[in-house]
Amino acid sequence: MNFLRSFDWLTLIVYVILVLTGWVTINAASYNFDGASIFDFGRPSGKQIVWFGLALFLIIVILCLDSRFYMTYAPLIYVGVMILLFVTIFIGTNINGSHSWIKIGTFSIQPAEFGKFSTALMLAYLFNGYNFKFTEPVNFVKACVIVLIPVMLIILQNETGSALVYFSLVLLFYRQGMSGIVLWAGFCFILIFVLGIKYSVEPLPEGVVLDPDESAPPSLKGQNLVLTIIPFLVAGMLAFFANNYGAAGLVALVAFFGFCIFGLLDHFVAWPFPFQYRWIGWIINFFTIGYCAFLYLLHKVRSYIIVGVFAVLFVGFLYTCDFAFSKLQPHQRGRIEVLLGMKEDLKGAGYNVNQAKIAIGSGGLLGKGYLEGTQTKLAYVPEQETDFIFCTVGEEQGFVGCVAVLLLYFILIARLISLAERQRTLFAQVYGYCVASIFAFHVIINVGMVIGLVPVIGIPLPFFSYGGSGLWSFTILLFIFLKLDATRIQKY
């Protein structure tokens, strides 16, 4: 009785609504005007019912187990799943270029999905250790290692999208005391990568379209632009991390007037040697790094040397962007190039997103009606039952339907954060934030890639996308937390 009273029924209701709505949307995405039943086990909607039935069994098992089971056996669960991920590298079946699936008869499971809850449990176990302080460098490294192990194993399966999900756990680290400089640095690295890659080629004349296997002429504009920006990023770190607004202002002023003066000289004066613009960037960045070192020697404050190290990393990262970009798979590079406007490939890398936009746009305000979407019925949108299922909502239910679905996810994530805050054990709180972070990442990235705001990385929409592995993974992830929350009043 105590368990039933303390169980969070609101989250359960949202879960059931999302699963049922996802089920009927899967039916709409796979419907081809042949009058087939939604319960036909030969169709995705019928198979999803089987996955949901097995998910109900998993829910019963999770809720029947003592909550202390998850606290005690978290390391064993983590190690077991990591072994499974390692084995999958060698025995995995290749599906759409990724060998992250294990076939069992006519069924396939994706172990990468189950790495999420096991990693969340292991992080909760680590943080719940006696006298654990996350701000200590050795503990920070331990937490990073726990996250990076599944990331590396999944990347070796050529499943980059699933690996990126684990980086959402940085929000947990921030909540537990990680310095905001790490989040700022992460934003800076993304900015440097985007600008460095986007302007690494010459813009094409209007009306010129390259073939998919062609590349635009290389350009140094990206490097020059980033070298101009880095001193201002470092100035921001000096102001808000080192709390030295005077030093930040000096760096910003030197960078601004340096680039203005030397830029004009480079443009109008014939130098006796090739004084290219990037030399200016190097000189000013060397000044910025040296000034950080000078401040450290002067004040003996560690924050200055940390800012200086990040400045070095920013410059070094700029010159590794091209190399890192070249190591991506051709289809991954193509998606990024299309997203950044470097090329237009409506028949190749940009086809999925373009068709998804057409489908969502055709839905208008109220949509075409259930089972009336022509874009999805005629298979114009690839992967419309899995990664691109949100475009079916947009086409058939319109803007109103999209808002309703996003509102459900907002309620779920906000509720998870609220539940995490009220936990009495650090184990449950950390695990709750892991769950909220993972769900938020999936929703934001999946919807973002469908409407063309982020690259297509192939991650499912929780409880909507077709597939047993995803449904089971999200169900396990969620209901372990609900079990921990329902028993929070117990003393351990």
Short mmCIF file of C-alpha atoms in Angstrom, two decimals:
data_model
loop_
_atom_site.label_atom_id
_atom_site.label_comp_id
_atom_site.label_asym_id
_atom_site.label_seq_id
_atom_site.Cartn_x
_atom_site.Cartn_y
_atom_site.Cartn_z
CA MET A 1 0.00 0.00 0.00
CA ASN A 2 2.79 2.42 0.88
CA PHE A 3 4.40 1.63 -2.46
CA LEU A 4 1.18 2.41 -4.38
CA ARG A 5 0.72 5.71 -2.54
CA SER A 6 4.29 6.83 -3.15
CA PHE A 7 4.45 5.68 -6.77
CA ASP A 8 4.48 8.55 -9.28
CA TRP A 9 1.34 7.92 -11.28
CA LEU A 10 1.68 11.10 -13.35
CA THR A 11 4.87 9.81 -14.97
CA LEU A 12 3.22 6.44 -15.59
CA ILE A 13 0.26 8.12 -17.28
CA VAL A 14 2.57 10.18 -19.54
CA TYR A 15 4.51 6.99 -20.36
CA VAL A 16 1.34 5.12 -21.37
CA ILE A 17 0.11 8.05 -23.50
CA LEU A 18 3.46 8.33 -25.27
CA VAL A 19 3.68 4.58 -25.94
CA LEU A 20 0.10 4.33 -27.25
CA THR A 21 0.46 7.49 -29.34
CA GLY A 22 3.73 6.15 -30.70
CA TRP A 23 2.05 2.86 -31.55
CA VAL A 24 -0.74 4.45 -33.61
CA THR A 25 1.82 6.75 -35.26
CA ILE A 26 3.92 3.72 -36.26
CA ASN A 27 0.76 2.29 -37.81
CA ALA A 28 0.22 5.54 -39.72
CA ALA A 29 3.83 5.62 -40.92
CA SER A 30 3.68 2.05 -42.24
CA TYR A 31 0.10 2.14 -43.56
CA ASN A 32 -0.14 1.86 -47.36
CA PHE A 33 -3.90 2.12 -47.99
CA ASP A 34 -4.30 -1.66 -48.08
CA GLY A 35 -6.71 -1.74 -45.12
CA ALA A 36 -4.36 -3.87 -42.99
CA SER A 37 -5.17 -4.08 -39.28
CA ILE A 38 -3.10 -2.23 -36.71
CA PHE A 39 -2.81 -5.59 -34.92
CA ASP A 40 -1.35 -7.39 -37.94
CA PHE A 41 1.83 -9.01 -36.57
CA GLY A 42 3.38 -8.92 -40.01
CA ARG A 43 3.46 -5.12 -39.92
CA PRO A 44 5.56 -2.80 -37.70
CA SER A 45 2.53 -1.75 -35.64
CA GLY A 46 1.70 -5.36 -34.84
CA LYS A 47 5.29 -6.15 -33.92
CA GLN A 48 5.40 -3.07 -31.70
CA ILE A 49 2.51 -4.52 -29.69
CA VAL A 50 4.69 -7.56 -28.99
CA TRP A 51 7.57 -5.32 -27.89
CA PHE A 52 5.19 -3.40 -25.63
CA GLY A 53 3.88 -6.62 -24.10
CA LEU A 54 7.42 -7.68 -23.26
CA ALA A 55 8.08 -4.17 -21.93
CA LEU A 56 5.16 -4.63 -19.51
CA PHE A 57 6.82 -7.82 -18.28
CA LEU A 58 10.06 -5.90 -17.74
CA ILE A 59 8.15 -3.24 -15.78
CA ILE A 60 6.69 -5.86 -13.45
CA VAL A 61 10.14 -7.39 -12.86
CA ILE A 62 11.72 -3.99 -12.20
CA LEU A 63 9.03 -2.94 -9.73
CA CYS A 64 9.11 -6.29 -7.91
CA LEU A 65 12.86 -6.18 -7.30
CA ASP A 66 14.06 -4.49 -4.13
CA SER A 67 15.45 -1.03 -4.91
CA ARG A 68 18.64 -2.00 -3.07
CA PHE A 69 19.25 -4.54 -5.82
CA TYR A 70 20.14 -1.73 -8.24
CA MET A 71 22.43 -0.08 -5.71
CA THR A 72 24.23 -3.32 -4.89
CA TYR A 73 24.60 -4.84 -8.34
CA ALA A 74 25.16 -1.70 -10.43
CA PRO A 75 28.85 -2.56 -11.09
CA LEU A 76 27.96 -6.12 -12.12
CA ILE A 77 25.23 -4.88 -14.47
CA TYR A 78 27.62 -2.32 -15.97
CA VAL A 79 30.42 -4.84 -16.54
CA GLY A 80 27.98 -7.34 -18.05
CA VAL A 81 26.61 -4.85 -20.54
CA MET A 82 30.12 -3.62 -21.45
CA ILE A 83 31.15 -7.20 -22.19
CA LEU A 84 28.08 -7.54 -24.40
CA LEU A 85 29.00 -4.32 -26.23
CA PHE A 86 32.54 -5.62 -26.75
CA VAL A 87 31.32 -8.94 -28.11
CA THR A 88 28.92 -7.15 -30.46
CA ILE A 89 31.92 -5.56 -32.24
CA PHE A 90 32.85 -9.01 -33.55
CA ILE A 91 29.52 -10.80 -33.93
CA GLY A 92 27.22 -7.88 -34.77
CA THR A 93 25.12 -7.97 -37.93
CA ASN A 94 25.62 -5.13 -40.39
CA ILE A 95 22.44 -3.08 -40.76
CA ASN A 96 22.58 0.26 -42.62
CA GLY A 97 26.37 0.39 -42.24
CA SER A 98 26.33 -0.28 -38.50
CA HIS A 99 27.29 -3.67 -37.03
CA SER A 100 25.66 -2.97 -33.68
CA TRP A 101 22.86 -5.52 -33.92
CA ILE A 102 22.74 -9.11 -32.69
CA LYS A 103 20.33 -11.40 -34.51
CA ILE A 104 18.40 -13.97 -32.49
CA GLY A 105 16.32 -15.99 -34.91
CA THR A 106 14.07 -13.54 -36.76
CA PHE A 107 14.62 -10.84 -34.14
CA SER A 108 17.44 -8.34 -33.69
CA ILE A 109 18.52 -6.48 -30.57
CA GLN A 110 20.86 -3.52 -30.26
CA PRO A 111 22.99 -3.79 -27.11
CA ALA A 112 24.06 -0.15 -27.45
CA GLU A 113 20.60 0.85 -26.24
CA PHE A 114 21.06 -1.05 -22.97
CA GLY A 115 24.36 0.65 -22.25
CA LYS A 116 22.41 3.77 -21.23
CA PHE A 117 20.75 2.46 -18.09
CA SER A 118 23.82 0.44 -17.06
CA THR A 119 26.05 3.52 -17.37
CA ALA A 120 23.52 5.58 -15.41
CA LEU A 121 23.48 2.96 -12.65
CA MET A 122 27.28 2.83 -12.52
CA LEU A 123 27.57 6.62 -12.27
CA ALA A 124 25.00 6.63 -9.47
CA TYR A 125 26.97 3.90 -7.69
CA LEU A 126 30.20 5.90 -8.04
CA PHE A 127 28.69 9.17 -6.79
CA ASN A 128 27.03 7.37 -3.88
CA GLY A 129 30.38 6.07 -2.61
CA TYR A 130 31.59 6.95 0.87
CA ASN A 131 33.03 10.46 1.11
CA PHE A 132 32.91 10.85 -2.69
CA LYS A 133 33.62 14.38 -3.89
CA PHE A 134 33.10 14.93 -7.58
CA THR A 135 35.18 18.12 -7.60
CA GLU A 136 38.35 16.11 -6.86
CA PRO A 137 40.25 15.51 -10.14
CA VAL A 138 40.63 11.75 -9.59
CA ASN A 139 36.87 11.33 -9.10
CA PHE A 140 36.12 13.44 -12.16
CA VAL A 141 38.40 11.17 -14.20
CA LYS A 142 36.66 8.05 -12.83
CA ALA A 143 33.27 9.41 -13.90
CA CYS A 144 34.59 10.30 -17.35
CA VAL A 145 36.06 6.81 -17.79
CA ILE A 146 32.70 5.20 -16.92
CA VAL A 147 31.07 7.27 -19.68
CA LEU A 148 33.83 6.92 -22.28
CA ILE A 149 34.07 3.11 -22.14
CA PRO A 150 30.61 2.54 -23.73
CA VAL A 151 31.20 5.49 -26.06
CA MET A 152 34.35 3.87 -27.49
CA LEU A 153 32.79 0.42 -27.73
CA ILE A 154 29.76 1.79 -29.58
CA ILE A 155 31.92 3.86 -31.96
CA LEU A 156 33.82 0.66 -32.80
CA GLN A 157 30.42 -0.75 -33.86
CA ASN A 158 30.14 2.20 -36.29
CA GLU A 159 27.13 3.51 -34.37
CA THR A 160 28.15 7.13 -33.83
CA GLY A 161 24.64 8.42 -33.10
CA SER A 162 24.11 6.17 -30.08
CA ALA A 163 27.59 7.03 -28.79
CA LEU A 164 26.84 10.76 -28.82
CA VAL A 165 23.90 10.24 -26.44
CA TYR A 166 26.31 9.58 -23.57
CA PHE A 167 27.68 13.11 -23.79
CA SER A 168 24.32 14.34 -22.52
CA LEU A 169 25.50 13.15 -19.09
CA VAL A 170 27.64 16.28 -18.89
CA LEU A 171 24.47 17.92 -17.52
CA LEU A 172 24.63 15.53 -14.56
CA PHE A 173 28.27 16.46 -14.01
CA TYR A 174 27.35 20.14 -14.00
CA ARG A 175 24.55 19.53 -11.50
CA GLN A 176 26.96 17.69 -9.20
CA GLY A 177 29.49 20.51 -9.06
CA MET A 178 31.47 20.48 -12.31
CA SER A 179 32.74 23.95 -13.17
CA GLY A 180 30.78 25.85 -15.77
CA ILE A 181 34.01 26.38 -17.67
CA VAL A 182 33.68 22.86 -19.05
CA LEU A 183 30.27 23.64 -20.57
CA TRP A 184 31.62 26.91 -21.96
CA ALA A 185 34.64 25.11 -23.38
CA GLY A 186 32.35 22.51 -24.96
CA PHE A 187 30.36 25.28 -26.63
CA CYS A 188 33.63 26.84 -27.84
CA PHE A 189 34.85 23.55 -29.34
CA ILE A 190 31.55 23.12 -31.21
CA LEU A 191 31.73 26.72 -32.47
CA ILE A 192 35.33 26.27 -33.63
CA PHE A 193 34.47 23.02 -35.42
CA VAL A 194 31.41 24.47 -37.17
CA LEU A 195 33.10 27.68 -38.33
CA GLY A 196 36.37 25.97 -39.18
CA ILE A 197 34.63 23.37 -41.34
CA LYS A 198 31.93 25.58 -42.88
CA TYR A 199 34.43 28.14 -44.21
CA SER A 200 37.15 25.64 -45.10
CA VAL A 201 36.00 25.67 -48.73
CA GLU A 202 35.36 28.47 -51.19
CA PRO A 203 31.66 29.38 -51.62
CA LEU A 204 30.25 28.28 -54.94
CA PRO A 205 28.92 30.80 -57.47
CA GLU A 206 25.14 31.15 -57.54
CA GLY A 207 23.51 28.36 -59.51
CA VAL A 208 26.53 26.05 -59.37
CA VAL A 209 25.81 22.63 -57.82
CA LEU A 210 28.52 20.06 -57.19
CA ASP A 211 28.13 16.38 -57.80
CA PRO A 212 27.98 14.28 -54.59
CA ASP A 213 31.54 13.04 -55.16
CA GLU A 214 32.96 16.52 -55.88
CA SER A 215 34.42 18.98 -53.35
CA ALA A 216 34.65 22.76 -53.45
CA PRO A 217 38.12 24.37 -53.59
CA PRO A 218 39.77 24.62 -50.14
CA SER A 219 39.96 27.98 -48.36
CA LEU A 220 41.78 29.46 -45.33
CA LYS A 221 38.82 31.67 -44.41
CA GLY A 222 37.66 29.23 -41.74
CA GLN A 223 41.03 29.18 -39.98
CA ASN A 224 41.37 32.95 -40.20
CA LEU A 225 37.88 33.50 -38.81
CA VAL A 226 38.39 31.14 -35.86
CA LEU A 227 41.79 32.64 -35.05
CA THR A 228 40.01 35.98 -34.85
CA ILE A 229 37.32 34.65 -32.50
CA ILE A 230 39.45 32.62 -30.06
CA PRO A 231 40.91 35.63 -28.14
CA PHE A 232 37.37 36.88 -27.47
CA LEU A 233 36.33 33.42 -26.22
CA VAL A 234 39.33 33.42 -23.90
CA ALA A 235 38.42 36.94 -22.73
CA GLY A 236 35.01 35.60 -21.73
CA MET A 237 36.65 32.84 -19.70
CA LEU A 238 38.92 35.36 -17.94
CA ALA A 239 35.87 37.44 -17.04
CA PHE A 240 33.46 34.75 -15.83
CA PHE A 241 35.79 31.98 -14.68
CA ALA A 242 38.83 33.88 -13.39
CA ASN A 243 36.67 36.87 -12.34
CA ASN A 244 39.22 39.31 -13.78
CA TYR A 245 37.26 41.74 -15.93
CA GLY A 246 40.27 44.00 -16.38
CA ALA A 247 42.33 41.20 -17.93
CA ALA A 248 39.39 40.16 -20.07
CA GLY A 249 38.94 43.71 -21.33
CA LEU A 250 42.65 44.03 -22.15
CA VAL A 251 42.68 40.80 -24.17
CA ALA A 252 39.52 41.86 -26.03
CA LEU A 253 40.92 45.33 -26.80
CA VAL A 254 44.28 44.01 -27.98
CA ALA A 255 42.52 41.48 -30.20
CA PHE A 256 40.09 44.04 -31.62
CA PHE A 257 42.61 46.77 -32.40
CA GLY A 258 45.26 44.24 -33.44
CA PHE A 259 43.04 42.68 -36.05
CA CYS A 260 41.79 46.06 -37.24
CA ILE A 261 45.24 47.67 -37.56
CA PHE A 262 47.14 44.72 -38.97
CA GLY A 263 44.22 43.79 -41.17
CA LEU A 264 44.24 47.23 -42.76
CA LEU A 265 48.02 47.18 -43.15
CA ASP A 266 47.87 43.74 -44.72
CA HIS A 267 45.25 45.01 -47.15
CA PHE A 268 46.83 48.32 -48.19
CA VAL A 269 50.59 47.97 -47.59
CA ALA A 270 52.91 45.95 -49.83
CA TRP A 271 55.06 44.07 -47.32
CA PRO A 272 58.53 42.80 -48.24
CA PHE A 273 57.35 39.30 -47.26
CA PRO A 274 53.98 37.51 -47.52
CA PHE A 275 52.23 38.85 -44.40
CA GLN A 276 49.07 36.78 -44.67
CA TYR A 277 46.14 37.39 -42.35
CA ARG A 278 46.59 34.14 -40.41
CA TRP A 279 49.97 35.42 -39.18
CA ILE A 280 48.07 38.16 -37.39
CA GLY A 281 45.85 35.56 -35.78
CA TRP A 282 48.81 33.54 -34.59
CA ILE A 283 50.54 36.60 -33.10
CA ILE A 284 47.46 37.75 -31.18
CA ASN A 285 46.66 34.23 -29.96
CA PHE A 286 50.25 33.78 -28.78
CA PHE A 287 49.89 37.08 -26.91
CA THR A 288 46.64 35.82 -25.32
CA ILE A 289 48.23 32.55 -24.19
CA GLY A 290 51.35 34.30 -22.93
CA TYR A 291 49.27 36.86 -21.03
CA CYS A 292 47.39 34.04 -19.23
CA ALA A 293 50.75 32.53 -18.23
CA PHE A 294 51.94 35.97 -17.01
CA LEU A 295 48.81 36.38 -14.87
CA TYR A 296 49.39 32.96 -13.32
CA LEU A 297 53.01 33.80 -12.47
CA LEU A 298 51.90 37.15 -11.06
CA HIS A 299 48.95 36.00 -8.94
CA LYS A 300 49.60 32.24 -8.52
CA VAL A 301 45.90 31.58 -9.18
CA ARG A 302 45.19 28.25 -10.87
CA SER A 303 42.26 29.58 -12.90
CA TYR A 304 44.62 31.62 -15.11
CA ILE A 305 46.67 28.62 -16.13
CA ILE A 306 43.46 26.65 -16.79
CA VAL A 307 42.22 29.42 -19.11
CA GLY A 308 45.63 29.45 -20.82
CA VAL A 309 45.48 25.68 -21.35
CA PHE A 310 42.04 25.99 -22.92
CA ALA A 311 43.38 28.74 -25.20
CA VAL A 312 46.11 26.36 -26.39
CA LEU A 313 43.53 23.60 -26.86
CA PHE A 314 41.29 25.90 -28.91
CA VAL A 315 44.12 26.75 -31.32
CA GLY A 316 45.25 23.12 -31.49
CA PHE A 317 41.69 21.89 -32.05
CA LEU A 318 41.27 24.30 -34.95
CA TYR A 319 44.12 22.63 -36.83
CA THR A 320 42.78 19.13 -36.15
CA CYS A 321 39.22 19.85 -37.35
CA ASP A 322 39.97 19.02 -40.98
CA PHE A 323 41.68 15.79 -39.97
CA ALA A 324 38.82 14.75 -37.67
CA PHE A 325 36.26 15.68 -40.32
CA SER A 326 38.08 13.61 -42.94
CA LYS A 327 37.88 10.53 -40.66
CA LEU A 328 34.09 10.59 -40.59
CA GLN A 329 32.17 8.23 -42.83
CA PRO A 330 31.30 9.74 -46.24
CA HIS A 331 27.58 9.82 -45.43
CA GLN A 332 28.30 11.53 -42.09
CA ARG A 333 30.44 14.19 -43.78
CA GLY A 334 27.75 14.69 -46.38
CA ARG A 335 25.07 15.27 -43.76
CA ILE A 336 27.18 17.88 -41.97
CA GLU A 337 28.06 19.62 -45.24
CA VAL A 338 24.39 19.80 -46.22
CA LEU A 339 23.40 21.09 -42.77
CA LEU A 340 26.08 23.80 -42.84
CA GLY A 341 25.12 24.86 -46.34
CA MET A 342 28.44 23.76 -47.85
CA LYS A 343 26.67 21.77 -50.55
CA GLU A 344 23.17 20.99 -51.73
CA ASP A 345 22.49 17.30 -52.23
CA LEU A 346 18.75 16.77 -52.35
CA LYS A 347 19.19 13.34 -53.94
CA GLY A 348 21.81 12.12 -51.48
CA ALA A 349 22.80 13.29 -47.99
CA GLY A 350 20.09 15.96 -47.87
CA TYR A 351 17.27 13.80 -49.20
CA ASN A 352 15.91 12.53 -45.87
CA VAL A 353 15.73 15.94 -44.22
CA ASN A 354 14.29 17.64 -47.32
CA GLN A 355 11.50 15.08 -47.59
CA ALA A 356 10.83 15.30 -43.84
CA LYS A 357 10.49 19.09 -44.10
CA ILE A 358 8.08 18.70 -47.01
CA ALA A 359 6.00 16.21 -45.01
CA ILE A 360 5.85 18.40 -41.90
CA GLY A 361 5.18 21.56 -43.90
CA SER A 362 2.35 19.91 -45.83
CA GLY A 363 0.53 19.22 -42.56
CA GLY A 364 -0.18 22.87 -41.93
CA LEU A 365 -1.90 23.84 -38.69
CA LEU A 366 -4.21 20.87 -38.11
CA GLY A 367 -2.72 18.21 -40.40
CA LYS A 368 -4.23 16.06 -43.13
CA GLY A 369 -5.85 13.64 -40.71
CA TYR A 370 -4.95 10.22 -39.38
CA LEU A 371 -3.85 7.79 -42.12
CA GLU A 372 -4.19 10.56 -44.72
CA GLY A 373 -0.56 11.57 -45.02
CA THR A 374 0.63 11.07 -48.59
CA GLN A 375 4.33 11.81 -48.07
CA THR A 376 4.73 9.01 -45.55
CA LYS A 377 2.28 6.60 -47.17
CA LEU A 378 4.07 6.77 -50.50
CA ALA A 379 7.45 6.21 -48.78
CA TYR A 380 8.95 9.55 -49.75
CA VAL A 381 10.47 9.81 -46.27
CA PRO A 382 13.10 7.12 -45.53
CA GLU A 383 13.17 5.55 -42.05
CA GLN A 384 9.72 7.01 -41.46
CA GLU A 385 8.82 4.42 -38.80
CA THR A 386 12.03 4.89 -36.80
CA ASP A 387 14.29 7.94 -36.83
CA PHE A 388 11.94 10.17 -38.88
CA ILE A 389 8.62 9.23 -37.28
CA PHE A 390 8.08 12.77 -36.03
CA CYS A 391 7.42 13.92 -39.60
CA THR A 392 4.37 11.59 -39.66
CA VAL A 393 3.00 13.49 -36.66
CA GLY A 394 3.61 16.78 -38.46
CA GLU A 395 1.97 15.69 -41.70
CA GLU A 396 -1.13 14.03 -40.25
CA GLN A 397 -1.67 16.04 -37.04
CA GLY A 398 -0.12 19.31 -38.11
CA PHE A 399 1.46 21.98 -35.95
CA VAL A 400 -1.05 21.34 -33.17
CA GLY A 401 -0.13 17.65 -33.02
CA CYS A 402 3.60 18.42 -32.96
CA VAL A 403 3.13 20.86 -30.09
CA ALA A 404 1.03 18.32 -28.19
CA VAL A 405 3.71 15.63 -28.53
CA LEU A 406 6.51 18.01 -27.52
CA LEU A 407 4.41 19.14 -24.54
CA LEU A 408 4.13 15.52 -23.38
CA TYR A 409 7.91 15.16 -23.55
CA PHE A 410 8.35 18.45 -21.70
CA ILE A 411 6.05 17.24 -18.91
CA LEU A 412 7.96 13.96 -18.70
CA ILE A 413 11.42 15.55 -18.54
CA ALA A 414 10.34 18.31 -16.14
CA ARG A 415 8.73 15.69 -13.90
CA LEU A 416 11.90 13.58 -13.92
CA ILE A 417 13.98 16.56 -12.84
CA SER A 418 11.47 17.33 -10.09
CA LEU A 419 11.57 13.71 -8.87
CA ALA A 420 15.37 13.72 -8.95
CA GLU A 421 15.49 16.79 -6.73
CA ARG A 422 13.33 15.20 -4.03
CA GLN A 423 15.38 12.02 -3.66
CA ARG A 424 16.85 11.21 -0.25
CA THR A 425 19.81 9.22 -1.54
CA LEU A 426 22.51 10.52 -3.83
CA PHE A 427 22.29 7.26 -5.78
CA ALA A 428 18.66 7.92 -6.76
CA GLN A 429 19.27 11.61 -7.44
CA VAL A 430 22.23 10.98 -9.75
CA TYR A 431 20.37 8.21 -11.57
CA GLY A 432 17.33 10.48 -11.99
CA TYR A 433 19.40 13.22 -13.58
CA CYS A 434 20.97 10.66 -15.92
CA VAL A 435 17.49 9.58 -17.03
CA ALA A 436 16.32 13.17 -17.57
CA SER A 437 19.50 14.06 -19.51
CA ILE A 438 19.24 11.06 -21.82
CA PHE A 439 15.54 11.63 -22.57
CA ALA A 440 16.11 15.35 -23.20
CA PHE A 441 19.01 14.63 -25.58
CA HIS A 442 17.01 12.09 -27.58
CA VAL A 443 14.00 14.38 -27.98
CA ILE A 444 15.97 17.53 -28.85
CA ILE A 445 18.32 15.82 -31.32
CA ASN A 446 15.69 13.62 -32.98
CA VAL A 447 13.24 16.47 -33.55
CA GLY A 448 16.13 18.77 -34.49
CA MET A 449 17.42 16.44 -37.19
CA VAL A 450 13.93 15.91 -38.63
CA ILE A 451 13.43 19.66 -39.11
CA GLY A 452 17.01 20.21 -40.29
CA LEU A 453 18.53 21.96 -37.27
CA VAL A 454 21.13 19.30 -36.45
CA PRO A 455 22.90 16.64 -38.54
CA VAL A 456 21.14 13.32 -39.07
CA ILE A 457 22.82 11.00 -36.57
CA GLY A 458 20.16 8.30 -36.35
CA ILE A 459 18.79 8.20 -32.82
CA PRO A 460 15.18 7.21 -32.01
CA LEU A 461 12.40 9.31 -30.54
CA PRO A 462 11.63 7.75 -27.12
CA PHE A 463 8.50 5.55 -27.09
CA PHE A 464 7.58 6.68 -30.64
CA SER A 465 10.17 5.14 -32.92
CA TYR A 466 9.57 1.54 -33.97
CA GLY A 467 11.84 -1.09 -32.42
CA GLY A 468 12.06 -3.37 -29.41
CA SER A 469 15.55 -2.44 -28.25
CA GLY A 470 14.74 1.25 -27.97
CA LEU A 471 11.37 0.69 -26.27
CA TRP A 472 12.85 -1.74 -23.75
CA SER A 473 15.85 0.47 -23.07
CA PHE A 474 13.78 3.58 -22.37
CA THR A 475 11.31 1.55 -20.30
CA ILE A 476 14.05 0.04 -18.15
CA LEU A 477 15.73 3.42 -17.79
CA LEU A 478 12.51 5.08 -16.65
CA PHE A 479 11.03 2.45 -14.37
CA ILE A 480 14.20 1.77 -12.41
CA PHE A 481 14.03 5.43 -11.43
CA LEU A 482 10.32 5.21 -10.61
CA LYS A 483 11.09 2.23 -8.38
CA LEU A 484 13.85 4.18 -6.62
CA ASP A 485 11.51 7.15 -6.20
CA ALA A 486 8.65 5.05 -4.83
CA THR A 487 10.92 3.64 -2.11
CA ARG A 488 12.71 6.92 -1.31
CA ILE A 489 11.22 7.08 2.20
CA GLN A 490 13.04 3.87 3.16
CA LYS A 491 16.26 4.21 5.13
CA TYR A 492 19.33 2.48 3.75
#
